[in-house]
Coordinates of C-alpha atoms (C1' of nucleotides) in Angstrom, one line a residue:
Chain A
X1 CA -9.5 26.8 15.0
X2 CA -6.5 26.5 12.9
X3 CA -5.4 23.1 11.5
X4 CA -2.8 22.5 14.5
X5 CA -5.0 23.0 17.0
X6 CA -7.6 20.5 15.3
X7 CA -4.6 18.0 15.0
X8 CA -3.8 18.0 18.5
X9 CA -7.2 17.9 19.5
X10 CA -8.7 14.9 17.3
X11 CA -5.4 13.1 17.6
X12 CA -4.2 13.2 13.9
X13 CA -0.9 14.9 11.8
X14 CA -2.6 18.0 10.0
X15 CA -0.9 16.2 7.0
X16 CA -4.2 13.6 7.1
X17 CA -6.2 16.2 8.2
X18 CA -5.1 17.5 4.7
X19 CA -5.4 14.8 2.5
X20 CA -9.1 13.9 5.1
X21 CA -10.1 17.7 2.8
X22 CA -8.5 17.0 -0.6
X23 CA -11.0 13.3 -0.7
X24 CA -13.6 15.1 0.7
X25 CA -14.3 13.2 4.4
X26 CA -14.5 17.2 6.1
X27 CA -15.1 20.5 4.4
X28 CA -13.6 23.0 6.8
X29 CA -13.9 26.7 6.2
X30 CA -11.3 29.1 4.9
X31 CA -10.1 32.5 6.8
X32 CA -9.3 35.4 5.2
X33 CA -5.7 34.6 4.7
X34 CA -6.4 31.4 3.7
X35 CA -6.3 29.3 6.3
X36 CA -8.3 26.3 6.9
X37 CA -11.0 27.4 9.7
X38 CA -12.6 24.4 11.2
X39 CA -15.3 24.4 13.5
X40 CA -16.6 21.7 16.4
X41 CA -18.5 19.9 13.6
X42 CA -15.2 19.5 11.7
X43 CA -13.3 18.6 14.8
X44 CA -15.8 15.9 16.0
X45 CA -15.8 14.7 12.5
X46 CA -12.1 14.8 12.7
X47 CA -12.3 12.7 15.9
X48 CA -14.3 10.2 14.8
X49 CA -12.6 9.5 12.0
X50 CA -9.6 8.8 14.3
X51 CA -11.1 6.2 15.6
X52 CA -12.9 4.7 13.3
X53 CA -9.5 4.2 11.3
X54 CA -7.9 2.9 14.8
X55 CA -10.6 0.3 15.0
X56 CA -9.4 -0.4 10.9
X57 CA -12.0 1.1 8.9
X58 CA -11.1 1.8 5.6
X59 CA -11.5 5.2 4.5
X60 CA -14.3 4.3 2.3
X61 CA -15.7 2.5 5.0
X62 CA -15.3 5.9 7.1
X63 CA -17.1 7.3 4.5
X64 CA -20.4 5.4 4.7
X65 CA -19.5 5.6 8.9
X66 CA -19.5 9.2 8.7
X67 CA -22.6 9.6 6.4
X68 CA -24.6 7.5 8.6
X69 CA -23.2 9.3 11.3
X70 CA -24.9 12.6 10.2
X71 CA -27.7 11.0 9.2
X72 CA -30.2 11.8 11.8
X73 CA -32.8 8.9 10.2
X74 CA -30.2 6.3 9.6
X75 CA -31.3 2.9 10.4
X76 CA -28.6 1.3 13.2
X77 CA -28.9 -1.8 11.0
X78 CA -26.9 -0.4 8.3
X79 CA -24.4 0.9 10.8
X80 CA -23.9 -2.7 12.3
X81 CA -23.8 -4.5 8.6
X82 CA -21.1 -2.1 8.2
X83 CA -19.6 -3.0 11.2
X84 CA -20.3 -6.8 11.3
X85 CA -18.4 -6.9 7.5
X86 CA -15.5 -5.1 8.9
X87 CA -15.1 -7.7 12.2
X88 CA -15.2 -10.6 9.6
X89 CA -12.3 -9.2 7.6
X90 CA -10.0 -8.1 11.2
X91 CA -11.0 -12.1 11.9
X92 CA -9.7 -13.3 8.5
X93 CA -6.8 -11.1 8.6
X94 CA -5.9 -12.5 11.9
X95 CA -6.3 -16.1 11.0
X96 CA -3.6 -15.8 8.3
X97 CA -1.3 -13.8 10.2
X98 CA -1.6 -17.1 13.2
X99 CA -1.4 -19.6 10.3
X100 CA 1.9 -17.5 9.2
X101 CA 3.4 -17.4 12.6
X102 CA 2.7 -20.7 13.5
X103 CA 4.6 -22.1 10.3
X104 CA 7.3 -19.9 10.8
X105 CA 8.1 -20.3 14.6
X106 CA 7.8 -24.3 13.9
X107 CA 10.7 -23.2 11.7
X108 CA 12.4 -21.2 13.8
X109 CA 12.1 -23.1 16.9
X110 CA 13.8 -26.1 14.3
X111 CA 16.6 -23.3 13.5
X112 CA 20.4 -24.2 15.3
X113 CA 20.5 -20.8 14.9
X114 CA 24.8 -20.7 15.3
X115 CA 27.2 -20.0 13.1
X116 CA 26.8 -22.8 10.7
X117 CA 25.2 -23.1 7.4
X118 CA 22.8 -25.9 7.8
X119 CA 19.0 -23.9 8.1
X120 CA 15.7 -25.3 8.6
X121 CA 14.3 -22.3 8.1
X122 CA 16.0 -21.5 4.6
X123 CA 14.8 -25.1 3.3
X124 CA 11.8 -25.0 4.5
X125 CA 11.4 -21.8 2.1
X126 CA 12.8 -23.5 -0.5
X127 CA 11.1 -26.9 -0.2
X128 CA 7.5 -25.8 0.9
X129 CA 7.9 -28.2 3.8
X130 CA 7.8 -27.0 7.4
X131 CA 10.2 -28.7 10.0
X132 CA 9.0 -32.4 10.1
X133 CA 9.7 -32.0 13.8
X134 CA 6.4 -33.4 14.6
X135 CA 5.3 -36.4 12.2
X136 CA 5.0 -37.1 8.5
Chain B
X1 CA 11.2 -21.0 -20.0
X2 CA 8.6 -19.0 -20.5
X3 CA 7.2 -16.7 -18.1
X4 CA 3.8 -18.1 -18.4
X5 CA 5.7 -21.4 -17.7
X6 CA 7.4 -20.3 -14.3
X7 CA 4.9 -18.4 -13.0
X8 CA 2.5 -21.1 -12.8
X9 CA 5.5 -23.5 -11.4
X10 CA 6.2 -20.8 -8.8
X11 CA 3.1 -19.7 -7.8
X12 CA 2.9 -16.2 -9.1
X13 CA 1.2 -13.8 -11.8
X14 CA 3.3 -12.9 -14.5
X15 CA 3.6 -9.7 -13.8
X16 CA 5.0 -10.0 -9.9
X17 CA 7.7 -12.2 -11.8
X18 CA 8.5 -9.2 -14.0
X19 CA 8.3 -6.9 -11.3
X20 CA 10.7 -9.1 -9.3
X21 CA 13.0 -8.5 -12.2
X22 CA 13.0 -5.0 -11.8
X23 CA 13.6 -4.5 -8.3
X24 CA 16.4 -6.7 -9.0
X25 CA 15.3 -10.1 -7.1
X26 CA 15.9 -11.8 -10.1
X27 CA 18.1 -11.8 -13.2
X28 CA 16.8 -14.0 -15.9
X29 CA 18.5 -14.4 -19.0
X30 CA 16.9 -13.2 -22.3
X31 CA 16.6 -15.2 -25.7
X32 CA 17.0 -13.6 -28.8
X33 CA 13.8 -12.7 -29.3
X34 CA 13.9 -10.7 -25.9
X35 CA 11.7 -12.7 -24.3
X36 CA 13.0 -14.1 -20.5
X37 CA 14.8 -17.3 -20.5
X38 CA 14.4 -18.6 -17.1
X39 CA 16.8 -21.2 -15.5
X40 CA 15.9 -23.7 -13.3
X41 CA 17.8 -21.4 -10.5
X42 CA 15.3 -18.7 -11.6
X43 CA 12.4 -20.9 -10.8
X44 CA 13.9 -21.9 -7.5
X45 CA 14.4 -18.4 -6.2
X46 CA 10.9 -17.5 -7.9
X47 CA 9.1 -20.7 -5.7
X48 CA 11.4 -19.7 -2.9
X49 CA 10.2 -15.6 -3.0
X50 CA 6.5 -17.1 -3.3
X51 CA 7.1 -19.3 0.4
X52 CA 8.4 -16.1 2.0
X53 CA 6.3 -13.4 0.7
X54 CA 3.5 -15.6 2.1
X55 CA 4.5 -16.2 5.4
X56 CA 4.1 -12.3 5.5
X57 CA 7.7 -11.1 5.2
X58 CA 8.8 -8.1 3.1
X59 CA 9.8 -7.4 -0.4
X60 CA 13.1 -6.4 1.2
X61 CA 13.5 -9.4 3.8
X62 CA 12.9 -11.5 1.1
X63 CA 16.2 -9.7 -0.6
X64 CA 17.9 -10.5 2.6
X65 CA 16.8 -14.0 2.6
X66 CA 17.9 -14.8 -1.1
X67 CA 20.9 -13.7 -0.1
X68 CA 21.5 -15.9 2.8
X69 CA 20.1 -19.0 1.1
X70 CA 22.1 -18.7 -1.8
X71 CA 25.3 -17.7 0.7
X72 CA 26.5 -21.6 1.2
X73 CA 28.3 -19.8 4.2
X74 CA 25.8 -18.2 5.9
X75 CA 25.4 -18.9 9.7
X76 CA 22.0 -19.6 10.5
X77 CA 22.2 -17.5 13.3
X78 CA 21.1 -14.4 10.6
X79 CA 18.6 -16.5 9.2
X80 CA 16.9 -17.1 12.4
X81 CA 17.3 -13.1 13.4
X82 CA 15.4 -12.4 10.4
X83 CA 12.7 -14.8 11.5
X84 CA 12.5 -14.1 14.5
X85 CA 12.0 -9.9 14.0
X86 CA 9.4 -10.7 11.6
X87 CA 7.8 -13.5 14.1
X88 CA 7.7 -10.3 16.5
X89 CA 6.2 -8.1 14.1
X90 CA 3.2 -10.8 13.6
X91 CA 2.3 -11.1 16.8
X92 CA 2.4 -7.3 17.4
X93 CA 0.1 -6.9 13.9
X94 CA -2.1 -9.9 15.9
X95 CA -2.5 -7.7 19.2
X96 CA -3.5 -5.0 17.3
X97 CA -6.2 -6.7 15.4
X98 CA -7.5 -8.3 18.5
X99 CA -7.8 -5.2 20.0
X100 CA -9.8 -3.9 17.0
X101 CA -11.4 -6.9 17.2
X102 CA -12.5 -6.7 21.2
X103 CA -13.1 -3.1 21.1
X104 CA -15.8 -3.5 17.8
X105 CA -17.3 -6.6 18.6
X106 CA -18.7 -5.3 21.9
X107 CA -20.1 -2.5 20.3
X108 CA -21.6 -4.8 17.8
X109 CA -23.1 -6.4 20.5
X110 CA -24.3 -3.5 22.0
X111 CA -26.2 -2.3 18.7
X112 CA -29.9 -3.4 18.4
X113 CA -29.4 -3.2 14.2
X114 CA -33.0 -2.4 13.5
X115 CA -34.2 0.5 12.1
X116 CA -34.2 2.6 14.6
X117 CA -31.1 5.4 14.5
X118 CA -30.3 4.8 17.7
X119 CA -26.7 3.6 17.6
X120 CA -23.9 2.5 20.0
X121 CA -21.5 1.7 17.5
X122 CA -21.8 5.3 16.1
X123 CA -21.5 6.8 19.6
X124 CA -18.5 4.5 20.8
X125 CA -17.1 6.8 17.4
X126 CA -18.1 10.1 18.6
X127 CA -17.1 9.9 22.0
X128 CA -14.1 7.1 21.7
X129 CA -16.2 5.2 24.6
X130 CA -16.7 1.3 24.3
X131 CA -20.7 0.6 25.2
X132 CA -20.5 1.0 28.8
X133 CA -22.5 -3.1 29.0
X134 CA -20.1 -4.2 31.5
X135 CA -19.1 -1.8 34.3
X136 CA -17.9 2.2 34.8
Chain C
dG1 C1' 12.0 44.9 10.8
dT2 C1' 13.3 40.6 11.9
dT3 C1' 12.7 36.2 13.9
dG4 C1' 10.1 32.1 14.6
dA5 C1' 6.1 29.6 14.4
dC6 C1' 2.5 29.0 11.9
dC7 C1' 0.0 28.3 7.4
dT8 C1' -0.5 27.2 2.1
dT9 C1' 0.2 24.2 -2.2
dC10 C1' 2.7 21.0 -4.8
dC11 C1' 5.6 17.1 -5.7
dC12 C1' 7.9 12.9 -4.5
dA13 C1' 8.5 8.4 -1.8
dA14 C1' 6.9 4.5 0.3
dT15 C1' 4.6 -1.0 -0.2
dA16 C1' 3.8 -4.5 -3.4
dC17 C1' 1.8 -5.1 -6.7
dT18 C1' -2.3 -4.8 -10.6
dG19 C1' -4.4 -3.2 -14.8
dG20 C1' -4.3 -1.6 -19.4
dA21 C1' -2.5 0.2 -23.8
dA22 C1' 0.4 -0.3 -27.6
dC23 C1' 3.1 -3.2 -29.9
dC24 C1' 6.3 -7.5 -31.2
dC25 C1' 6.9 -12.8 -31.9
dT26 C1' 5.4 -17.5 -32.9
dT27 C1' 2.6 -20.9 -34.6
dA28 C1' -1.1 -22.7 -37.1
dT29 C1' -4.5 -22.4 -40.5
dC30 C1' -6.6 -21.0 -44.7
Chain D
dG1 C1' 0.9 -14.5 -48.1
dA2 C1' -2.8 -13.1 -44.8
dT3 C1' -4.7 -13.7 -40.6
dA4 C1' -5.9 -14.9 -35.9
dA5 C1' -4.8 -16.7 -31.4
dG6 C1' -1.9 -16.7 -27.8
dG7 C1' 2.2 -15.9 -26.2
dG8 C1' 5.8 -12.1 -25.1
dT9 C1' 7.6 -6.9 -24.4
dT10 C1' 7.7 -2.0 -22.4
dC11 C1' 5.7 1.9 -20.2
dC12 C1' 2.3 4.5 -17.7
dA13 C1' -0.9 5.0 -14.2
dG14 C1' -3.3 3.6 -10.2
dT15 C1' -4.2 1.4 -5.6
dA16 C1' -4.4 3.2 0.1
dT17 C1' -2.6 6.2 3.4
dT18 C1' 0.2 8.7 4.7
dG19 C1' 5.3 11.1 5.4
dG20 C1' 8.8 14.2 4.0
dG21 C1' 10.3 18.3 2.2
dA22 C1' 10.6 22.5 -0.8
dA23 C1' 9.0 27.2 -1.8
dG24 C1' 6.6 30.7 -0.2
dG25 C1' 2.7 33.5 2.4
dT26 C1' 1.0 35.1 7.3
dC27 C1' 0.9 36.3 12.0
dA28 C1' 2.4 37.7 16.6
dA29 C1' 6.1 39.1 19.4
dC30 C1' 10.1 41.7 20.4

DNA sequence: GTTGACCTTCCCAATACTGGAACCCTTATC
DNA sequence: GATAAGGGTTCCAGTATTGGGAAGGTCAAC
């Protein structure tokens, strides 16, 4: 299969298929001319690397994923530590992106938001202080 | 003042404040000895840049803002816009994550994690299925 | 043989910094 | 005056993960 038809299939750009080669995650073959040659091993590598980065794996992370993955002896442990680690990171991630958008739609929602200077939102920047809408 | 001086007062390293400098957010002045001379405005904007860039919005929103807050005749009408995309763009980063989030924990779930190499987290990567533990 | 769709490598851009090297300035101490 | 500590400066390179595009080789069809 040439790199195109590999794109399609695993659901990537053959540019990260390219750059997947050049940091070694997949070692397709080469053709005559040159061409990359991949074969079903590289394409379900291909796709599972797809979605492990959809789920937000790093690609270090895919690394270790993939190793284990080929690993006919791994231990499913190691797979879930792996996994466990990653969930606690998307749960802090998401925990500061709430804490941001709850600060910042108190300020919006405080926001006139006419043609006039006066701005909640701008001093609230400046001071540190959210709206004061609700106490304090 | 010193960098060392503002960039505690603000809130930043050092070098994001000399950084800032050269992306053009700020224009310090420089003493003699070419070291920057920062102003009390400089320390504003610098506290103010910290505020935004951690409720999550861009380098270049942050631009957009300066220029707003230090526009005495803005309308807050553009302020609010601003906000308001980048409110969006949270909660769409937020779906996302959850999704990640739903999609991993249940094959977590599904994984014994002993060490055995039996693994559902490795095969909800190979075949893009989610464990199967509740239905279809 | 020419067109058009592939493929290749290589370099640059993006985000928002972060680290380090090499070197200059200031102040205090010996 | 020498030295050392603790500032400051610039410049270069790197992070993570692509995306874009140039310059050029290859293949299949007409």
């Amino acid at each position: 299969m040439n790199i195109k038809d590999v794109a399609e299939r695993a659901g990537l750009p053959a540019k990260t298929i390219r750059y997947y080669e050049e940091i070694g995650l997949i070692r397709p073959l080469r053709s005559a001319n040159g061409y990359r040659a991949f074969r079903d091993s590289d394409l379900h590598k291909l796709a599972f690397l797809a979605r492990a980065r959809g789920l937000g794996f790093t690609i270090e992370d895919c690394r270790k994923l993939l190793a284990l993955y080929e690993d006919r002896g791994r231990a499913s442990a190691d797979v879930k530590a792996l996994a466990e680690a990653h969930l606690t990171q998307i749960a802090a991630k998401i925990a500061e992106l709430r804490a941001m958008e709850e600060t910042l739609s108190h300020l919006v929602h405080a926001c006139a938001g006419d043609d006039r200077p006066d701005c909640p939102i701008l001093k609230g920047l400046e001071t540190g202080a959210e709206t004061g809408c609700c106490g304090a």
